[in-house]
CSV table of C-alpha atoms and ligand atoms in Angstrom, one decimal:
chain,number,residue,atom,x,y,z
M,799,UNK,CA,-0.8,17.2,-13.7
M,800,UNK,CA,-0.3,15.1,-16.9
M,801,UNK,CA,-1.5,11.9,-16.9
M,802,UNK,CA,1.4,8.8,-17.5
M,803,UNK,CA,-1.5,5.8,-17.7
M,804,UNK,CA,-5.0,6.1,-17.5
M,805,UNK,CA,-7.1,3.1,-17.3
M,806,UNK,CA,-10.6,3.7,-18.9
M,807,UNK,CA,-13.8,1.1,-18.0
M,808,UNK,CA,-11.2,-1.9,-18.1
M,809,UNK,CA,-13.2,-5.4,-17.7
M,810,UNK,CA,-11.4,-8.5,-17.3
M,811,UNK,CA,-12.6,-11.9,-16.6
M,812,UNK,CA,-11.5,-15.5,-17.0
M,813,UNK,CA,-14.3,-17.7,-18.1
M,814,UNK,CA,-16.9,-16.8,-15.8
M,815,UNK,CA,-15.5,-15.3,-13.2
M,816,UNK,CA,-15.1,-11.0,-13.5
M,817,UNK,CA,-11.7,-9.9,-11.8
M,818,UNK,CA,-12.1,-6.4,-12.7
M,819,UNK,CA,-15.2,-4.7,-13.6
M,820,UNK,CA,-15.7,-1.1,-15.7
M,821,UNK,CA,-11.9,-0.1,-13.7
M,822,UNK,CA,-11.0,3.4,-14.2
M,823,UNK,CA,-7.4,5.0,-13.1
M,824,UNK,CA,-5.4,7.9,-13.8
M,825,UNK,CA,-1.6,8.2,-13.0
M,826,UNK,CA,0.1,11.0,-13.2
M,827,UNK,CA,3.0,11.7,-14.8
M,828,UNK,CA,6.0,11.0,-12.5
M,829,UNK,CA,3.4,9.9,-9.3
M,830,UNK,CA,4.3,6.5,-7.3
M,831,UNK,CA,1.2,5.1,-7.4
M,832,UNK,CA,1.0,1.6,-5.1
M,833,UNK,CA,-2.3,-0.8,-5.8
M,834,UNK,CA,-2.7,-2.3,-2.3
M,835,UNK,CA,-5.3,-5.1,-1.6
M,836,UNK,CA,-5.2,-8.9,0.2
M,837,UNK,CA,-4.0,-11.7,-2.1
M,838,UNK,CA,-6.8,-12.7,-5.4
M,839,UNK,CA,-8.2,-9.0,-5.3
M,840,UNK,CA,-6.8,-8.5,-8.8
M,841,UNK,CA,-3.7,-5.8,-8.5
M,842,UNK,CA,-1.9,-8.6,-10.4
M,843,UNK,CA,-4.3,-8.5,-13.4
M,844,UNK,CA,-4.4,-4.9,-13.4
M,845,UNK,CA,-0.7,-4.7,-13.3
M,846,UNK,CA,-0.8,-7.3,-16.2
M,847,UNK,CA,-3.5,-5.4,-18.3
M,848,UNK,CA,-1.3,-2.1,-18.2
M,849,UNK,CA,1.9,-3.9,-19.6
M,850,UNK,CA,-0.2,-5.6,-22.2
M,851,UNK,CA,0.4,-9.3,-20.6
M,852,UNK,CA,-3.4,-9.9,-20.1
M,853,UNK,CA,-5.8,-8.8,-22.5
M,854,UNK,CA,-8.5,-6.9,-21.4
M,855,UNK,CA,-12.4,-8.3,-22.1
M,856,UNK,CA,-13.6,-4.5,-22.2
M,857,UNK,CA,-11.9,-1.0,-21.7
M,858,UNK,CA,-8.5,0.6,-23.1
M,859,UNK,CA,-5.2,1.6,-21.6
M,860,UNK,CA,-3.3,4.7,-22.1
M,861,UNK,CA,0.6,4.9,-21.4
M,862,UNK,CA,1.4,9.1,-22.1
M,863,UNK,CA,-1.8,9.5,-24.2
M,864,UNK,CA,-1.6,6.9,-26.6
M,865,UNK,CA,-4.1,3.9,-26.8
M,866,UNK,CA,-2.2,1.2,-26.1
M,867,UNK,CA,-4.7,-1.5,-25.0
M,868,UNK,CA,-4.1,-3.2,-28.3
M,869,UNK,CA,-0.3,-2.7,-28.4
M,870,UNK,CA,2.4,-5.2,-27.6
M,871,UNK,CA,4.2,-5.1,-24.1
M,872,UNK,CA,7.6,-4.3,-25.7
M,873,UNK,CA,6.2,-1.2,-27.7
M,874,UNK,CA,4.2,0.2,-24.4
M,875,UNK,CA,7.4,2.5,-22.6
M,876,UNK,CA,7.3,0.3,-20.1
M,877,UNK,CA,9.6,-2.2,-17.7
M,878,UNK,CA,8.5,-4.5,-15.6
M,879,UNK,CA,10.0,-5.9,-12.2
M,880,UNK,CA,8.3,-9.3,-10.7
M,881,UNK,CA,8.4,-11.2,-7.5
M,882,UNK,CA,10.5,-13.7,-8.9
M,883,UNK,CA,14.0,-12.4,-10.3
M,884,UNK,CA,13.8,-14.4,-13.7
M,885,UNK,CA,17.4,-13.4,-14.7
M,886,UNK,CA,18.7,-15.9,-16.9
M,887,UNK,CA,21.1,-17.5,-14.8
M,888,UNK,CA,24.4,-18.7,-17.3
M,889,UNK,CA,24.4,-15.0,-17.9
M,890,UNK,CA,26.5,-12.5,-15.8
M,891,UNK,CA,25.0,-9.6,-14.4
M,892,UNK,CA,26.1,-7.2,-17.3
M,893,UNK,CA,24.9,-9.5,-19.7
M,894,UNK,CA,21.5,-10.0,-17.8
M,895,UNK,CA,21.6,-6.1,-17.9
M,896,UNK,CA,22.9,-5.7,-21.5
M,897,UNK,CA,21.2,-8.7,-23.3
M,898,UNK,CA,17.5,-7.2,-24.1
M,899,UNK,CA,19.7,-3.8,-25.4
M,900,UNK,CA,21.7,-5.7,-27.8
M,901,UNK,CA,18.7,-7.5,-29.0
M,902,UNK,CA,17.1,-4.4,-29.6
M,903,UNK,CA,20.2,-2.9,-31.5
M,904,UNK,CA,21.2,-0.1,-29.4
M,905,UNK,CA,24.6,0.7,-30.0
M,906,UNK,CA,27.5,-0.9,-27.6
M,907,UNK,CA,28.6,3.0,-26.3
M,908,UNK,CA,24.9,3.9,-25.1
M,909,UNK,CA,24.7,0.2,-24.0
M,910,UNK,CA,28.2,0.8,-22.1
M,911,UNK,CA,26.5,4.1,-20.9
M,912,UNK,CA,23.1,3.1,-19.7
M,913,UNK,CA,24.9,0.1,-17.3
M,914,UNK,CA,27.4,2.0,-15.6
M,915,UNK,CA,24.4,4.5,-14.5
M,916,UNK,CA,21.9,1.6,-13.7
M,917,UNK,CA,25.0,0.1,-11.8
M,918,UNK,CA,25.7,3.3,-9.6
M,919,UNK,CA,22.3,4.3,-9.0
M,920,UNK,CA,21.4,0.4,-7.8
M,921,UNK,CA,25.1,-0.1,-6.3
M,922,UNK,CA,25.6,-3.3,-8.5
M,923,UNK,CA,29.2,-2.1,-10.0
M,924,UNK,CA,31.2,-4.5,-7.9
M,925,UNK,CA,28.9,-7.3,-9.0
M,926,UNK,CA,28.9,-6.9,-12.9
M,927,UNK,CA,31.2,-10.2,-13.3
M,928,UNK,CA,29.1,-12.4,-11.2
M,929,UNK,CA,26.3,-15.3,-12.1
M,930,UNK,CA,23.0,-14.4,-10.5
M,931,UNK,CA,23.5,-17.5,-8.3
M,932,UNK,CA,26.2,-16.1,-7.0
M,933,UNK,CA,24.4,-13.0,-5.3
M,934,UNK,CA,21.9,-12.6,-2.5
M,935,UNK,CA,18.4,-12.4,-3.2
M,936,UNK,CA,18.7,-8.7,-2.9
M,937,UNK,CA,21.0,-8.2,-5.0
M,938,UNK,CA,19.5,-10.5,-7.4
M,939,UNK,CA,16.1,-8.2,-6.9
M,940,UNK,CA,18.8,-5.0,-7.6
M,941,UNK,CA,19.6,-6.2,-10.9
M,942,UNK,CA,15.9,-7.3,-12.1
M,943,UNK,CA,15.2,-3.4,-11.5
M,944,UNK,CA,18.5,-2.5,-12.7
M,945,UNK,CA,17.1,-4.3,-15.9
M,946,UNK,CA,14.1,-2.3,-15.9
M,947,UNK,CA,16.2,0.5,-15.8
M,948,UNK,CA,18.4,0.6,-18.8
M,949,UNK,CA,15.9,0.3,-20.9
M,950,UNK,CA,15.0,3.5,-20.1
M,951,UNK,CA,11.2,3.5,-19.8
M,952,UNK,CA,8.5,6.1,-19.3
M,953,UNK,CA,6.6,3.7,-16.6
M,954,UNK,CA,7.9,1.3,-14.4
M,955,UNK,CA,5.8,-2.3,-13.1
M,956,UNK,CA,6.4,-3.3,-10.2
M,957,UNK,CA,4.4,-7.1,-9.1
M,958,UNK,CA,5.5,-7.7,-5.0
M,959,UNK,CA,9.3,-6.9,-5.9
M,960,UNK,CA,10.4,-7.4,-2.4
M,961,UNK,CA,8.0,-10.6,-0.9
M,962,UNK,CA,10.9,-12.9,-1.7
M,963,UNK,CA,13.5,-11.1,0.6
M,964,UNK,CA,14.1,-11.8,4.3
M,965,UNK,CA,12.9,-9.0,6.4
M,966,UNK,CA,15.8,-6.8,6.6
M,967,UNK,CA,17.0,-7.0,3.2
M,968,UNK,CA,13.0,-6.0,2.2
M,969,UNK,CA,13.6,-2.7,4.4
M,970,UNK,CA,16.2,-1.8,2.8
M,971,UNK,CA,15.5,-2.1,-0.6
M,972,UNK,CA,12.3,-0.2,0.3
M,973,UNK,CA,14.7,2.5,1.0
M,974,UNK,CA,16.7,2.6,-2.4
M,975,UNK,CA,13.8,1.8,-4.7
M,976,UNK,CA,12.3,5.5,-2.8
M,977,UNK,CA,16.1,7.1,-3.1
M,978,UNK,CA,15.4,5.7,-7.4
M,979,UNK,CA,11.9,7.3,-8.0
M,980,UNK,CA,13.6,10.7,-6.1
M,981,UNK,CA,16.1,10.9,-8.3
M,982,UNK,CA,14.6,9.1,-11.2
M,983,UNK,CA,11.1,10.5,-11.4
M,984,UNK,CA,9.7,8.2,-13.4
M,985,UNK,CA,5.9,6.9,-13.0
M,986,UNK,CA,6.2,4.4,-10.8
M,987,UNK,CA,2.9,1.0,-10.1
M,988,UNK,CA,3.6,-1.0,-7.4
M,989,UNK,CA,1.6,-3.8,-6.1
M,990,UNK,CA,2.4,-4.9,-2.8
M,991,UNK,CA,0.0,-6.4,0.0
M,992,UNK,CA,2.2,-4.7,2.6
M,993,UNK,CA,0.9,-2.1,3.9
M,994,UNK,CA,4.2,-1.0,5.5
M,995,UNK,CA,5.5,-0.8,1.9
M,996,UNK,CA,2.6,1.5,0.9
M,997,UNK,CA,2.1,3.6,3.6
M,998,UNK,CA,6.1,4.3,2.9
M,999,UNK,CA,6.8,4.5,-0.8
M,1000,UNK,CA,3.0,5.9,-2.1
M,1001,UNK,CA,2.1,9.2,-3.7
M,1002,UNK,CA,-1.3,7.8,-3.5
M,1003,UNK,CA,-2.3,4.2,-3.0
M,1004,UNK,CA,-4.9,2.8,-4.8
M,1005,UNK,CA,-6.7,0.4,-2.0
M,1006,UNK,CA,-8.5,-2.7,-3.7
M,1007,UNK,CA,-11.1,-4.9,-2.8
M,1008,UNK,CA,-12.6,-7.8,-5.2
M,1009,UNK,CA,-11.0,-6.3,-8.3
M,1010,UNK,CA,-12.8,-2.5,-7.2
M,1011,UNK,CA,-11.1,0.4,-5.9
M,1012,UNK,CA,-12.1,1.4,-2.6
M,1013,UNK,CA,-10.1,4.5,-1.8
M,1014,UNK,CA,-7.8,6.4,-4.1
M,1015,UNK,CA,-5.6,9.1,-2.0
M,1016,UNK,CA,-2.6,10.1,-0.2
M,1017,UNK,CA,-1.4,7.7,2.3
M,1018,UNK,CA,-2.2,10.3,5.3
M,1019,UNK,CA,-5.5,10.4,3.9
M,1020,UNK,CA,-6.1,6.5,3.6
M,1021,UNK,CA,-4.8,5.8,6.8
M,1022,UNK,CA,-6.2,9.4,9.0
M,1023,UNK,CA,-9.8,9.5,6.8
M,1024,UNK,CA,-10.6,5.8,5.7
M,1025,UNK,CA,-13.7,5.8,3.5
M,1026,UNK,CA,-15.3,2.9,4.7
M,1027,UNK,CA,-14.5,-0.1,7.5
M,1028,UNK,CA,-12.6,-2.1,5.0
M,1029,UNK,CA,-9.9,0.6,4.4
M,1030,UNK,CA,-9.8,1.5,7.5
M,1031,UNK,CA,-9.1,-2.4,9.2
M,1032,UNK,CA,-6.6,-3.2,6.4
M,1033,UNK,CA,-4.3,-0.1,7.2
M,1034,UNK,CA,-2.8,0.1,10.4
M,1035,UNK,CA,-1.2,-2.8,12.6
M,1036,UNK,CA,-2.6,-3.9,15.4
M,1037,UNK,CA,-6.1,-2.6,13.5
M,1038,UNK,CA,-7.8,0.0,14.4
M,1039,UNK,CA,-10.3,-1.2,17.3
M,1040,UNK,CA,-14.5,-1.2,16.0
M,1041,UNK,CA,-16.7,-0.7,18.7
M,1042,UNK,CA,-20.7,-1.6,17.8
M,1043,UNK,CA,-23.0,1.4,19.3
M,1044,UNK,CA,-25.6,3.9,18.6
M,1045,UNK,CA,-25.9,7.7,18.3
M,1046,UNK,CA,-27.4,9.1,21.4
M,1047,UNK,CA,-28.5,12.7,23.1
M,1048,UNK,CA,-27.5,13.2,26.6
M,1049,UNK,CA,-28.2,17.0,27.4
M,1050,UNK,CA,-29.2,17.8,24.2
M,1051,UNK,CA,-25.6,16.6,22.3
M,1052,UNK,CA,-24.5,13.7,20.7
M,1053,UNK,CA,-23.0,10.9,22.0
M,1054,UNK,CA,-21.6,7.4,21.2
M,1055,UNK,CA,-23.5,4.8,23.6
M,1056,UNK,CA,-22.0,1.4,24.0
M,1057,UNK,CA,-23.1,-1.5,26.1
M,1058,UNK,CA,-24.5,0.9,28.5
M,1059,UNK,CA,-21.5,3.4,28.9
M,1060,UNK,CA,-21.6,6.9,26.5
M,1061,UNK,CA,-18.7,8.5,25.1
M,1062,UNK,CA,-18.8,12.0,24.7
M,1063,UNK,CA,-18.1,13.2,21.1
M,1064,UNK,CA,-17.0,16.7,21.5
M,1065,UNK,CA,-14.2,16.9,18.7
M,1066,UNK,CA,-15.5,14.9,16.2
M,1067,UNK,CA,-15.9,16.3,12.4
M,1068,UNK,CA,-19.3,15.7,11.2
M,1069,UNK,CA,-21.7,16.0,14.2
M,1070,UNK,CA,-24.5,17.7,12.3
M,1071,UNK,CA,-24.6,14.0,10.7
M,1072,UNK,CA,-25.2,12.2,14.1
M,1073,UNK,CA,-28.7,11.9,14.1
M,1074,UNK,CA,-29.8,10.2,17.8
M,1075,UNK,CA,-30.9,6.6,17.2
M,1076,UNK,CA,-28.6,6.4,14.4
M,1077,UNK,CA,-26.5,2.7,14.2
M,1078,UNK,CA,-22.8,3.3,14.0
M,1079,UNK,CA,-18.9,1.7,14.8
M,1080,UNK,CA,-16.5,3.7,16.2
M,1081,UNK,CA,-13.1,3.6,15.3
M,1082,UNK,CA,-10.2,4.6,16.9
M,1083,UNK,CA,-6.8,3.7,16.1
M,1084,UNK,CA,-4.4,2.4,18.9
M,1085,UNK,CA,-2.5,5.3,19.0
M,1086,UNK,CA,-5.9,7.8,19.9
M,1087,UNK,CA,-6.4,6.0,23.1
M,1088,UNK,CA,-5.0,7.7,26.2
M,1089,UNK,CA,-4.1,5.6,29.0
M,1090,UNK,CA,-4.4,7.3,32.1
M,1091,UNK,CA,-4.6,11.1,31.0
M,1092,UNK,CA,-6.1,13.8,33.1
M,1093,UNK,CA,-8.5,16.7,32.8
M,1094,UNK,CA,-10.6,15.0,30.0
M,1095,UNK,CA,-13.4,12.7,30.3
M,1096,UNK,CA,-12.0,9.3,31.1
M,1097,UNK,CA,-13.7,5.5,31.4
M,1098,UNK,CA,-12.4,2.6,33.7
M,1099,UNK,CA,-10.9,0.0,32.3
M,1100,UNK,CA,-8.4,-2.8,33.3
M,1101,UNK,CA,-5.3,-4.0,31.8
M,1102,UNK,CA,-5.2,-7.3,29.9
M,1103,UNK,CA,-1.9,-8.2,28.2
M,1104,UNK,CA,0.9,-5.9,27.4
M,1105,UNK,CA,3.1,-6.7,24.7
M,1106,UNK,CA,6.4,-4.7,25.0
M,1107,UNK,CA,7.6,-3.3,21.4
M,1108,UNK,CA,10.9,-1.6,22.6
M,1109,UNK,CA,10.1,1.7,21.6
M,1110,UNK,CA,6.2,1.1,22.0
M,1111,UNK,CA,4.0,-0.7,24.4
M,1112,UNK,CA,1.1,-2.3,23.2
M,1113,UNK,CA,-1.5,-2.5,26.0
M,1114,UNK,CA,-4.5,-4.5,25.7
M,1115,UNK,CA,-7.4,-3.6,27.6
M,1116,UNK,CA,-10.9,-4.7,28.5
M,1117,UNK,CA,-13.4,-2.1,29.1
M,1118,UNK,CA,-17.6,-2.2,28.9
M,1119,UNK,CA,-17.1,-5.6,27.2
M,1120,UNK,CA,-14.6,-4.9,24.4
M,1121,UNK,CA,-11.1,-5.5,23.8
M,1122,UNK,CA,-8.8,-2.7,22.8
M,1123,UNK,CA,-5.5,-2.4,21.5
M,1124,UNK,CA,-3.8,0.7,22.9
M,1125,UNK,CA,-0.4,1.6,22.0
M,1126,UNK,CA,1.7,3.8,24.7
M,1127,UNK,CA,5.4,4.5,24.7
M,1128,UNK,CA,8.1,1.6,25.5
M,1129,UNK,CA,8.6,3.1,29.0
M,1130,UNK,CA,5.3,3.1,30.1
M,1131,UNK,CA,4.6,-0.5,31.8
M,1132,UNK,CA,1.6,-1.9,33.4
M,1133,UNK,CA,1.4,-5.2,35.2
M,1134,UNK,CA,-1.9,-7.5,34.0
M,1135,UNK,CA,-4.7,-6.4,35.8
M,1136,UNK,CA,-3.9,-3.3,37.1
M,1137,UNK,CA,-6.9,-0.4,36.6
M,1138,UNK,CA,-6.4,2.4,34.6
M,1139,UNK,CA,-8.7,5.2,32.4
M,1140,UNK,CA,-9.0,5.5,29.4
M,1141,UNK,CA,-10.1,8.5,26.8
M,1142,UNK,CA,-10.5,8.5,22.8
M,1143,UNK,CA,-9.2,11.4,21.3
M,1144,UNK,CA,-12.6,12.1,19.1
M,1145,UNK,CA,-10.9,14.8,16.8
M,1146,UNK,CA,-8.8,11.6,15.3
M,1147,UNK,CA,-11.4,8.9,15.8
M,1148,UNK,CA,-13.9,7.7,12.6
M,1149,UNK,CA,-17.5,7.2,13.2
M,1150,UNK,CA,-19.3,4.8,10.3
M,1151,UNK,CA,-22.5,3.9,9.3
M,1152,UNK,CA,-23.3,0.3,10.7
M,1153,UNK,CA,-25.6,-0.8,7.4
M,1154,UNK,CA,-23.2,0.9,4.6
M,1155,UNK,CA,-20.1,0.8,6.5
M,1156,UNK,CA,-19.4,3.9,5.2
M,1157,UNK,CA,-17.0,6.9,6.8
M,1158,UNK,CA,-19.8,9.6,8.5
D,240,LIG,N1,-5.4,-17.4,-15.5
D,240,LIG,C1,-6.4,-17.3,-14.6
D,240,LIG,N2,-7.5,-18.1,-14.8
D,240,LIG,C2,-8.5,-18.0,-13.9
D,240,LIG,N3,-8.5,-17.2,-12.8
D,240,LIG,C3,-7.4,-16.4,-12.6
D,240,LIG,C4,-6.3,-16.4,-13.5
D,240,LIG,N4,-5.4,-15.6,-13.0
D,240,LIG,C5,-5.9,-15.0,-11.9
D,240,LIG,N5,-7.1,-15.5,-11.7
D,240,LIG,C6,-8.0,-15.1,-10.5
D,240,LIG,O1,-8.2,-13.7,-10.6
D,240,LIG,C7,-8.2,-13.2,-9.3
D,240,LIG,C8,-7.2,-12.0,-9.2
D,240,LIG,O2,-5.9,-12.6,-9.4
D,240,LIG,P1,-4.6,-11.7,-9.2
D,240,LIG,O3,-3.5,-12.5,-9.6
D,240,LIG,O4,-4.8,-10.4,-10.0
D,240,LIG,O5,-4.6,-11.3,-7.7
D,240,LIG,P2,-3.6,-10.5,-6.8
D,240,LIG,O6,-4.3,-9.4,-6.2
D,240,LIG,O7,-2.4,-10.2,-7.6
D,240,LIG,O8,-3.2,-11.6,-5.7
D,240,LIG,P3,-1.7,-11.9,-5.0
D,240,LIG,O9,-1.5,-10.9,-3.9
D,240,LIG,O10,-2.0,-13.3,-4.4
D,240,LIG,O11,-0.7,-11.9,-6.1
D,240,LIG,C9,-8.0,-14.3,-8.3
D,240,LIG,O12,-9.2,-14.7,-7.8
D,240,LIG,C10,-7.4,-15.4,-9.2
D,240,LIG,O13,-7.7,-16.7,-8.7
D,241,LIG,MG1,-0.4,-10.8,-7.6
């Protein structure tokens, strides 16, 4: 695959303080890629460095092979889409959308052109007349991209373009700005901190931590093989549940002790690695724990809380000391306290290092 940006040993800092250190990224050409990370990691100044709004301390950019790290943002192919709308609000819509064209001296036809297909593909036709204060903040949102998108760019920015819409209204632009890059297939960078929004819309997700990468891959990936305990308690809601314990050898395999009960670990991927004595956290998401299941081996354990979800039930359940989230289908109900088994399906579970945190 071609590569759309590539980020080579980018530094940033301000003053003393280094947001992003020797960074390297490659895109590739038509690939949604979404930077992910918890609020002052730095997806921001990344964003910012690629469409030439920061300036880099070390490093260069690429946008479709061409240096651009010294270029200005209006020369880079690219269009940008922030949190806040910023339309200029005496203007109507089609003369938020037309404005930066005329400016630029495209003709009035192709001008004429480009809105009507922004307008159809973003479903903004009916609104063309109106001030920006008189649509809803998703429409508003529609016709920042719809800006983006007439000016017919190889890349597209996008900074959090939903985290000022109500719930609903985020869901469903979700939805259209996945229906644009199908039809569009354009390179897409999207920073969001939801992970909902990256698990959803990602070709790959770049996950970020203190202005470093942590894991670059396919959502499955990210969320099924989580490199290390970071990635793996940022994605998935309620987290996946971390269990403190050691390697040990019960008739000559390996298994997972903790506080004084062993879990077997037929299933799992790497046992060669489990060396006994060995310092580990198990982690198994929610959705690995069966509640009450025969014919495998199963541990006691007792009902805390359950939190109904309609479709899901989320159990919570006390066992050997620990608390762990368990999530069973919506028509499964247990009362508080009432005993049931549990099992960890080990084939899905992650076992990692306890000093590097690292996946094993
Ligand atoms: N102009 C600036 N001067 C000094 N420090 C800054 C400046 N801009 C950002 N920072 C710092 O750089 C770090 C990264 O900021 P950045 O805006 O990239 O974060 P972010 O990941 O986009 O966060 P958020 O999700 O809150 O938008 C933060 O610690 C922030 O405080
Ligand atoms: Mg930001």
């Amino acid at each position: 695959m071609q590569n759309s940006v590539s980020i080579k040993d980018l530094s940033l800092n301000f003053g003393a303080v280094n947001v992003l250190e020797n960074l390297n990224l490659d895109i590739g050409d038509g690939e949604f890629l979404v930077l992910l990370g918890s609020s002052g990691c730095g997806k921001s100044t990344l964003l910012n460095c690629i469409a030439g709004l920061l300036e880099p301390t070390g490093g260069q950019v690429f946008i479709k092979n061409k240096n651009v790290t010294w270029e200005e943002p209006k020369d880079r192919g690219i269009g940008m889409v922030f949190q806040s709308y910023a339309l200029y609000p005496q203007m109507t819509v089609e003369k938020n959308l037309s404005f930066g064209l005329q400016v630029a001296k495209v003709p009035k036809p192709e001008i004429d052109k480009r809105i009507a297909r922004a307008a159809e593909i973003l479903q903004i036709g009916p609104l063309l007349k109106r001030k920006p204060s008189e649509l809803s903040g998703g429409q508003r949102q529609r016709v920042a991209i719809g800006r983006a998108l007439v000016r017919d760019v190889d890349v597209f920015l996008f900074d959090e373009p939903l985290s000022n819409l109500d719930a609903k209204l985020r869901s469903e632009l979700r939805v259209e700005i996945k229906r644009l890059h199908q039809s569009l297939k354009n390179t897409m960078v999207y920073v969001t901190h939801d992970q909902i929004e990256a698990l959803t819309l990602a070709d790959r997700i770049a996950i970020m931590k203190s202005g470093v990468i942590q894991q670059l891959a396919d959502p499955n990936t990210i969320y099924n093989a989580p490199k290390n305990m970071f990635v793996a308690g940022f994605i998935g809601s309620p987290s996946m549940n971390f269990l403190r314990g050691e390697i040990a050898a019960r008739d000559g395999r390996p298994v997972f002790a903790t506080n004084g009960v062993d879990f077997a670990l037929d299933g799992y991927r790497a046992l060669d690695l489990l060396q006994p004595g060995r310092n580990v956290v198990l982690g198994v998401r929610p959705e690995h724990v069966a509640v009450n299941a025969e014919g495998i081996e199963t541990h006691k354990a007792t009902v805390d809380i359950e939190e109904p979800m309609g479709a899901d039930n989320l159990l919570w359940l006390r066992h050997a000391g620990h608390t762990l989230s368990v999530r069973v289908g919506g028509a499964r109900r247990f009362a508080p306290g009432t005993a049931v088994t549990l099992a960890f399906d080990m084939g899905l579970a992650s076992l990692f290092d306890a000093q590097t945190e690292e996946r094993i």
